[in-house]
XYZ file of C-alpha atoms in Angstrom:
145
model
C -0.088 0.301 -0.086
C 1.192 3.338 -0.920
C 0.052 6.857 0.549
C 1.332 10.252 1.193
C 1.999 10.532 5.115
C -1.388 11.589 6.714
C -3.584 10.784 3.836
C -5.943 7.955 2.517
C -4.271 4.899 0.734
C -3.420 6.144 -2.742
C -2.631 2.993 -4.334
C -2.710 -0.407 -3.336
C -1.585 -4.324 -4.112
C 1.684 -2.586 -5.346
C 4.369 -4.900 -7.056
C 6.957 -3.895 -9.320
C 10.993 -5.304 -9.611
C 13.760 -3.066 -8.865
C 17.505 -3.462 -10.129
C 20.233 -1.480 -8.271
C 22.854 0.003 -10.108
C 25.924 2.204 -8.533
C 23.566 5.453 -9.381
C 20.146 4.328 -9.857
C 16.779 1.720 -9.723
C 15.326 0.145 -12.494
C 12.242 -0.352 -12.359
C 9.869 -2.720 -13.779
C 6.723 -4.409 -14.267
C 4.983 -1.939 -11.295
C 1.173 -3.169 -11.010
C -1.253 -1.623 -8.390
C -4.912 -1.030 -7.630
C -6.621 2.343 -7.190
C -10.187 1.464 -6.302
C -11.271 -0.689 -9.661
C -8.612 0.915 -11.389
C -5.410 -0.961 -12.344
C -1.864 0.478 -12.569
C 0.966 -0.530 -14.622
C 4.610 1.265 -15.437
C 8.297 1.326 -15.390
C 10.942 4.252 -14.726
C 14.742 4.691 -13.366
C 15.635 6.906 -10.766
C 18.952 8.112 -11.464
C 21.531 9.990 -9.354
C 24.827 11.031 -10.970
C 27.322 12.928 -9.879
C 24.212 14.000 -7.211
C 21.929 15.127 -10.086
C 18.329 13.291 -9.137
C 16.547 12.284 -12.622
C 13.536 10.381 -13.034
C 11.555 8.765 -15.662
C 8.156 7.236 -15.624
C 6.004 6.125 -17.458
C 2.438 4.507 -16.613
C -1.039 3.782 -17.290
C -4.043 3.549 -15.460
C -7.241 2.396 -16.473
C -10.891 2.765 -15.390
C -9.562 5.352 -12.983
C -12.457 7.355 -11.030
C -11.665 11.363 -10.856
C -12.773 11.976 -7.208
C -11.667 14.122 -4.321
C -9.293 11.362 -3.219
C -7.166 11.653 -6.054
C -7.663 15.006 -6.455
C -5.715 15.584 -2.576
C -2.875 13.775 -3.819
C -2.403 15.925 -6.923
C 0.573 18.604 -6.842
C -0.674 21.895 -6.471
C 0.268 23.099 -10.384
C -2.177 19.493 -10.966
C -5.567 20.771 -8.962
C -5.194 24.206 -10.591
C -5.581 22.800 -14.076
C -8.159 20.571 -12.213
C -9.914 23.007 -10.640
C -9.947 24.838 -14.275
C -12.006 21.713 -15.754
C -13.971 20.356 -13.167
C -13.683 16.797 -14.243
C -15.703 13.952 -13.476
C -16.832 10.752 -14.830
C -14.306 8.039 -15.185
C -10.728 7.762 -17.655
C -8.094 5.892 -19.260
C -4.895 7.855 -18.809
C -1.599 7.568 -20.104
C 1.443 9.626 -18.656
C 5.297 9.855 -19.111
C 7.076 11.992 -16.491
C 10.641 12.611 -17.228
C 12.875 14.961 -15.278
C 15.083 16.411 -12.165
C 13.575 16.094 -8.983
C 14.417 17.707 -5.444
C 15.691 20.679 -4.318
C 18.183 22.702 -6.948
C 20.187 25.469 -5.939
C 19.655 28.598 -8.082
C 21.504 27.516 -11.403
C 24.778 29.108 -11.819
C 25.440 32.158 -13.586
C 27.694 31.674 -17.045
C 29.651 34.595 -18.245
C 29.229 35.194 -21.348
C 32.079 37.409 -23.050
C 31.468 40.219 -25.523
C 33.426 42.808 -26.602
C 34.381 45.494 -25.168
C 32.826 44.027 -21.756
C 31.465 40.158 -20.848
C 27.800 39.890 -19.235
C 26.614 37.628 -16.803
C 23.353 35.103 -18.215
C 21.880 32.834 -15.350
C 22.266 28.842 -16.981
C 19.176 27.551 -17.744
C 17.825 24.365 -16.649
C 16.166 21.392 -18.989
C 12.164 21.900 -18.213
C 10.757 18.239 -16.843
C 9.375 16.906 -19.968
C 5.222 15.479 -19.198
C 3.445 14.016 -21.786
C -0.485 12.912 -20.276
C -3.468 11.561 -22.612
C -6.453 11.150 -21.130
C -9.007 8.994 -22.804
C -12.991 9.288 -21.648
C -14.560 6.654 -20.586
C -17.171 8.033 -18.913
C -16.350 11.834 -18.529
C -18.185 15.325 -18.450
C -16.189 18.412 -17.511
C -16.855 22.070 -16.926
C -14.292 24.330 -18.666
C -13.741 28.170 -16.942
C -11.506 29.667 -19.446
C -10.496 28.976 -23.394
């Protein structure tokens, strides 16, 4: 069973195969349940040179869009939910790839140009998120277009 501290169960019947390597973990054959929903997936967590990244790809079939799901979503996802107000049951395909953890402010990069040199902030790669929602029984009230 997996749940956030002090919260209701997020998933139950969680099983997976893990392979530990010197700079990461590979996770395969993930299966779990959330109510009537079947969840499957795979992923990896890497930390080369102490810079952790995560990759996860998974599906949820027959997923109920209920308050308990809303409660475990990050704030940005809750804001999107609030804007659409979805109700019903969906199938979901999710892929995420990106950095995790608390990042220190990006280092500045010195760019030389004649006759002066300028300092510009270094950029960090943005996380890559792909979410595909397949409605089974879905209604929504879109707040803005």
